[in-house]
PDB file of C-alpha atoms in Angstrom:
ATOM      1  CA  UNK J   1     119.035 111.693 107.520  1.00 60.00           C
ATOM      2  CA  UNK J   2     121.013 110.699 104.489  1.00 72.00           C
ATOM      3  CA  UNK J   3     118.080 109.200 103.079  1.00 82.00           C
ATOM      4  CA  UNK J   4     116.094 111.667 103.577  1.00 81.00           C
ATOM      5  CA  UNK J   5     117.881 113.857 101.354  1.00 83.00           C
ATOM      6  CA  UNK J   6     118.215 111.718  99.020  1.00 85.00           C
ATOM      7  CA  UNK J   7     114.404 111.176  98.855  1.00 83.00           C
ATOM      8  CA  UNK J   8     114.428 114.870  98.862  1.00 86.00           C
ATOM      9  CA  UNK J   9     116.872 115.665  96.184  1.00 89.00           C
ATOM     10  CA  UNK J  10     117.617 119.490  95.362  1.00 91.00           C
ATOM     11  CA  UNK J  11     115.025 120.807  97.531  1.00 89.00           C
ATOM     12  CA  UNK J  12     116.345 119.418 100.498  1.00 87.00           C
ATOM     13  CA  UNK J  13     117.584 122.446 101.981  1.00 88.00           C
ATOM     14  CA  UNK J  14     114.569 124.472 101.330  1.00 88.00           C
ATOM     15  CA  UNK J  15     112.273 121.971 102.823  1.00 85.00           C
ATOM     16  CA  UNK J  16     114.276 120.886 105.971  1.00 85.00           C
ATOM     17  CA  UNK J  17     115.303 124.628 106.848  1.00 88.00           C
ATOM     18  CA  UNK J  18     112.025 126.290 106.200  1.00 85.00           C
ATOM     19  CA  UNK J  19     110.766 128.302 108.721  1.00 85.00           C
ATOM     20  CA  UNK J  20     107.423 129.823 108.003  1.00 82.00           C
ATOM     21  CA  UNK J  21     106.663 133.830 107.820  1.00 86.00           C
ATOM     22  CA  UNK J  22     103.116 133.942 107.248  1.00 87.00           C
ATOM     23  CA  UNK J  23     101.387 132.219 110.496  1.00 83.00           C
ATOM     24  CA  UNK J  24     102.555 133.978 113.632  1.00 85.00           C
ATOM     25  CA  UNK J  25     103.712 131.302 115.966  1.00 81.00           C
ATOM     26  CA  UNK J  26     101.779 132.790 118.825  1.00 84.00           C
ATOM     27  CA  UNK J  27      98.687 131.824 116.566  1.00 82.00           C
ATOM     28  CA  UNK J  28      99.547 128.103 116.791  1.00 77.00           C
ATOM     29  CA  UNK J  29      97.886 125.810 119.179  1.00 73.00           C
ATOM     30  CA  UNK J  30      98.920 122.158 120.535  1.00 73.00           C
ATOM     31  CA  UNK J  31      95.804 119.488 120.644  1.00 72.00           C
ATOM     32  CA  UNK J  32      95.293 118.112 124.520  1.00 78.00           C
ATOM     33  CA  UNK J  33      96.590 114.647 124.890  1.00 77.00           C
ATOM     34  CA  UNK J  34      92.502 113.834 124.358  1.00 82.00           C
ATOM     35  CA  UNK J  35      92.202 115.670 121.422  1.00 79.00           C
ATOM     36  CA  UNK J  36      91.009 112.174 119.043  1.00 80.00           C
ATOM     37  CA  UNK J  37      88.632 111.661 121.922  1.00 82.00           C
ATOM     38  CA  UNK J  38      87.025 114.647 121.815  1.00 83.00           C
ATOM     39  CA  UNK J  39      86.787 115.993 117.973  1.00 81.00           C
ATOM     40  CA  UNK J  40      85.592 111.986 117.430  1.00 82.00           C
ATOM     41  CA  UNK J  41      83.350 110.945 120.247  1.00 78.00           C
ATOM     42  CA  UNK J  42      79.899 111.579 118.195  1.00 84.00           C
ATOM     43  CA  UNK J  43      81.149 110.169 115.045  1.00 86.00           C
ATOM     44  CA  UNK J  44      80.449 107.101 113.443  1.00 88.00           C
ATOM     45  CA  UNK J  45      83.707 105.960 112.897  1.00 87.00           C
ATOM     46  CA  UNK J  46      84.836 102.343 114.389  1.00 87.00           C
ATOM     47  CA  UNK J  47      87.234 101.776 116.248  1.00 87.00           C
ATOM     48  CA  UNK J  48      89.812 100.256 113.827  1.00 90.00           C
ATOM     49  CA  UNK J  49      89.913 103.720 112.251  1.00 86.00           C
ATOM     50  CA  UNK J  50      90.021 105.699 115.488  1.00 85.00           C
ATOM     51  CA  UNK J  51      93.179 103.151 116.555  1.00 86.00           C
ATOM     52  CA  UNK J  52      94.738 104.025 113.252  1.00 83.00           C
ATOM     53  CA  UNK J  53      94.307 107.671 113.984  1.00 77.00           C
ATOM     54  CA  UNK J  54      95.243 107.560 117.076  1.00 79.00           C
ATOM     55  CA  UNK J  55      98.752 105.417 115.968  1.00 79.00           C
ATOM     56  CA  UNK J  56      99.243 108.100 113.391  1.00 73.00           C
ATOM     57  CA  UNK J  57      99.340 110.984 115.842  1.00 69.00           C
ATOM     58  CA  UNK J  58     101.794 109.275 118.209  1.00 69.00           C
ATOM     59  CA  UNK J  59     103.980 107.991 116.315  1.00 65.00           C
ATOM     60  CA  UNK J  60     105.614 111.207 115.750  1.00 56.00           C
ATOM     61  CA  UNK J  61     103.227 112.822 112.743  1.00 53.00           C
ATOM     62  CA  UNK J  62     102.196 115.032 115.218  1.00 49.00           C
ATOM     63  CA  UNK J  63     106.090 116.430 115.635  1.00 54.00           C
ATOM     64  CA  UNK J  64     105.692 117.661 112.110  1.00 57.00           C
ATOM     65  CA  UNK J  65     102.439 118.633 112.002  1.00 56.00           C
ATOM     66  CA  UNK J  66     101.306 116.230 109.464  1.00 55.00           C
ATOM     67  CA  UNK J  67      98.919 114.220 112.699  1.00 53.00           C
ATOM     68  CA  UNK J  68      97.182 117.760 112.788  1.00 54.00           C
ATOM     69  CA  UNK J  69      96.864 117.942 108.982  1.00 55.00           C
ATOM     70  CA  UNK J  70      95.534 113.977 108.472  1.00 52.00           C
ATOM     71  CA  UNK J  71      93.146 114.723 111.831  1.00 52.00           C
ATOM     72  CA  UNK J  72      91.641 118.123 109.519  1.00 52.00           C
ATOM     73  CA  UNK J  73      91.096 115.862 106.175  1.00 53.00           C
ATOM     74  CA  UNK J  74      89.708 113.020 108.431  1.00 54.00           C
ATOM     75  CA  UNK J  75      86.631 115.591 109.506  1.00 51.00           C
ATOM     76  CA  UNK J  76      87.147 116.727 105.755  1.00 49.00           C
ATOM     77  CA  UNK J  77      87.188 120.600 107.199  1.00 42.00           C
TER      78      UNK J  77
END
């Protein structure tokens, strides 16, 4: 965690403590555990890229948030 706020620096705080006002948290949705399989099954994306999404999301991106925000930029919506 050290690290982190290193990396971080003065807006440590900020950043790790933020809690967000302007989305209502009842708004928010969780993908289904087959959410890759579903939002990519007519694509033409191969399989090495689907893996790598897939890896991305369960490693713990998704924790954060940031698995939902790569998954968005991947279908560039």
């Amino acid at each position: 965690m050290r690290k982190l706020n290193d990396y971080l620096g003065d807006q440590a705080e900020y950043l790790l403590t933020h809690q967000c006002k302007a989305i209502d948290k009842a708004r928010l949705t969780i993908p289904a555990p087959d959410y890759l399989d579903q939002v990519f099954l007519n694509t033409n994306r191969n399989t090495q890229v689907l893996n790598s999404l897939s890896r991305l999301c369960d490693i713990g991106l998704s924790l954060t948030g940031m698995g939902f925000i790569l998954e968005r930029k991947a279908l560039n919506c």
